[in-house]
Amino acid sequence: LPFLPSCRSSLRRVMTVLVGEGKELFRSIMRLHRAKLDVRMRSLGDTYCRKEFRLHYGPTVKEAHRQMFVKEWRKYIEMISGQEAVVGKELSSEQEAKLNDQQKVQLESLKKSAEAL
């Protein structure tokens, strides 16, 4: 599917911030989404991924947070790559406990968006 014009500009903004490891990770995720996700899930996944990479590759992000971010996205790539048909995975209670209030609100919003599809 060709990118919509708004998607192309959004992609350019993300790519100008990313360098090295982050850029390759982002590209791997986008390729994986193209190969594994249906159109609606891909749209949701791509949008979420772009937003997260923009947030975590800003100048004010601490290196420790960025490394944790990279580690979690690598786990995501492994999980999705290993699935024949992509299915979701529930967060563990340990993962949920680590979420701050803003992340909990974002997760709830994401759940509602996914259920509406």
Tab-separated table of C-alpha atoms in Angstrom:
chain	number	residue	atom	x	y	z
A	1	LEU	CA	0.000	0.000	0.000
A	2	PRO	CA	1.367	3.445	-0.822
A	3	PHE	CA	1.806	5.828	2.068
A	4	LEU	CA	-0.713	8.620	2.330
A	5	PRO	CA	0.896	12.063	2.041
A	6	SER	CA	0.439	12.719	5.774
A	7	CYS	CA	2.137	9.400	6.570
A	8	ARG	CA	5.111	10.273	4.410
A	9	SER	CA	5.699	13.574	6.196
A	10	SER	CA	5.270	11.865	9.571
A	11	LEU	CA	7.776	9.196	8.546
A	12	ARG	CA	10.264	11.865	7.429
A	13	ARG	CA	9.982	13.630	10.801
A	14	VAL	CA	10.690	10.386	12.657
A	15	MET	CA	13.626	9.458	10.427
A	16	THR	CA	15.330	12.866	10.808
A	17	VAL	CA	15.517	12.357	14.586
A	18	LEU	CA	16.741	8.756	14.447
A	19	VAL	CA	20.321	7.756	13.859
A	20	GLY	CA	22.226	4.487	13.911
A	21	GLU	CA	20.671	1.771	16.019
A	22	GLY	CA	17.331	3.559	16.417
A	23	LYS	CA	16.941	4.107	12.697
A	24	GLU	CA	17.593	0.447	11.879
A	25	LEU	CA	15.253	-0.708	14.659
A	26	PHE	CA	12.490	1.580	13.412
A	27	ARG	CA	12.905	0.352	9.832
A	28	SER	CA	12.823	-3.283	10.991
A	29	ILE	CA	9.549	-2.691	12.802
A	30	MET	CA	7.992	-0.971	9.797
A	31	ARG	CA	9.058	-3.852	7.506
A	32	LEU	CA	7.681	-6.358	9.980
A	33	HIS	CA	4.365	-4.517	10.129
A	34	ARG	CA	4.150	-4.528	6.322
A	35	ALA	CA	4.781	-8.262	6.215
A	36	LYS	CA	2.741	-9.443	9.194
A	37	LEU	CA	-0.147	-7.080	9.969
A	38	ASP	CA	-3.420	-6.565	8.157
A	39	VAL	CA	-4.204	-3.050	6.922
A	40	ARG	CA	-6.104	-1.847	9.995
A	41	MET	CA	-3.672	-3.272	12.524
A	42	ARG	CA	-0.746	-1.970	10.501
A	43	SER	CA	-2.189	1.521	10.534
A	44	LEU	CA	-2.601	1.392	14.293
A	45	GLY	CA	0.833	-0.200	14.836
A	46	ASP	CA	2.694	2.179	12.529
A	47	THR	CA	1.110	5.240	14.127
A	48	TYR	CA	1.909	4.013	17.618
A	49	CYS	CA	5.477	3.112	16.674
A	50	ARG	CA	6.157	6.514	15.080
A	51	LYS	CA	4.816	8.328	18.129
A	52	GLU	CA	6.890	6.240	20.542
A	53	PHE	CA	10.098	6.672	18.543
A	54	ARG	CA	9.557	10.435	18.371
A	55	LEU	CA	9.124	10.539	22.146
A	56	HIS	CA	12.097	8.326	22.993
A	57	TYR	CA	14.623	9.826	20.591
A	58	GLY	CA	14.194	13.410	21.713
A	59	PRO	CA	17.141	15.368	23.117
A	60	THR	CA	15.857	15.244	26.717
A	61	VAL	CA	15.559	11.447	26.962
A	62	LYS	CA	18.077	9.814	29.267
A	63	GLU	CA	20.297	7.162	27.725
A	64	ALA	CA	19.130	4.535	30.255
A	65	HIS	CA	15.526	5.067	29.176
A	66	ARG	CA	16.471	4.923	25.521
A	67	GLN	CA	18.293	1.608	26.041
A	68	MET	CA	15.285	0.148	27.872
A	69	PHE	CA	13.079	1.373	25.017
A	70	VAL	CA	15.320	-0.322	22.432
A	71	LYS	CA	15.365	-3.557	24.439
A	72	GLU	CA	11.550	-3.710	24.604
A	73	TRP	CA	11.141	-3.028	20.878
A	74	ARG	CA	13.643	-5.790	20.119
A	75	LYS	CA	11.541	-8.173	22.219
A	76	TYR	CA	8.523	-7.039	20.202
A	77	ILE	CA	10.319	-7.853	16.944
A	78	GLU	CA	11.230	-11.325	18.231
A	79	MET	CA	7.686	-11.998	19.409
A	80	ILE	CA	5.978	-10.866	16.183
A	81	SER	CA	8.573	-12.512	13.941
A	82	GLY	CA	7.997	-15.842	15.640
A	83	GLN	CA	4.229	-15.819	15.172
A	84	GLU	CA	2.599	-17.373	12.133
A	85	ALA	CA	-0.480	-15.213	12.640
A	86	VAL	CA	-0.009	-12.115	14.759
A	87	VAL	CA	-1.912	-12.229	18.019
A	88	GLY	CA	-1.684	-9.894	20.974
A	89	LYS	CA	-0.135	-10.667	24.303
A	90	GLU	CA	-1.414	-9.514	27.680
A	91	LEU	CA	0.894	-7.461	29.859
A	92	SER	CA	2.192	-9.276	32.904
A	93	SER	CA	1.241	-7.860	36.303
A	94	GLU	CA	4.908	-6.896	36.725
A	95	GLN	CA	4.859	-4.918	33.446
A	96	GLU	CA	1.558	-3.259	34.350
A	97	ALA	CA	2.902	-2.215	37.761
A	98	LYS	CA	5.781	-0.374	36.058
A	99	LEU	CA	3.443	1.843	34.019
A	100	ASN	CA	3.029	5.437	35.125
A	101	ASP	CA	-0.384	7.156	35.074
A	102	GLN	CA	0.142	8.646	31.609
A	103	GLN	CA	1.111	5.248	30.186
A	104	LYS	CA	-1.957	3.629	31.766
A	105	VAL	CA	-4.200	6.238	30.118
A	106	GLN	CA	-2.393	5.687	26.793
A	107	LEU	CA	-2.783	1.914	27.121
A	108	GLU	CA	-6.499	2.258	27.808
A	109	SER	CA	-6.850	4.532	24.767
A	110	LEU	CA	-4.972	2.018	22.634
A	111	LYS	CA	-7.240	-0.801	23.837
A	112	LYS	CA	-10.338	1.217	22.922
A	113	SER	CA	-8.920	2.000	19.477
A	114	ALA	CA	-8.102	-1.660	18.844
A	115	GLU	CA	-11.524	-2.833	19.995
A	116	ALA	CA	-13.184	-0.333	17.650
A	117	LEU	CA	-11.476	-1.931	14.613
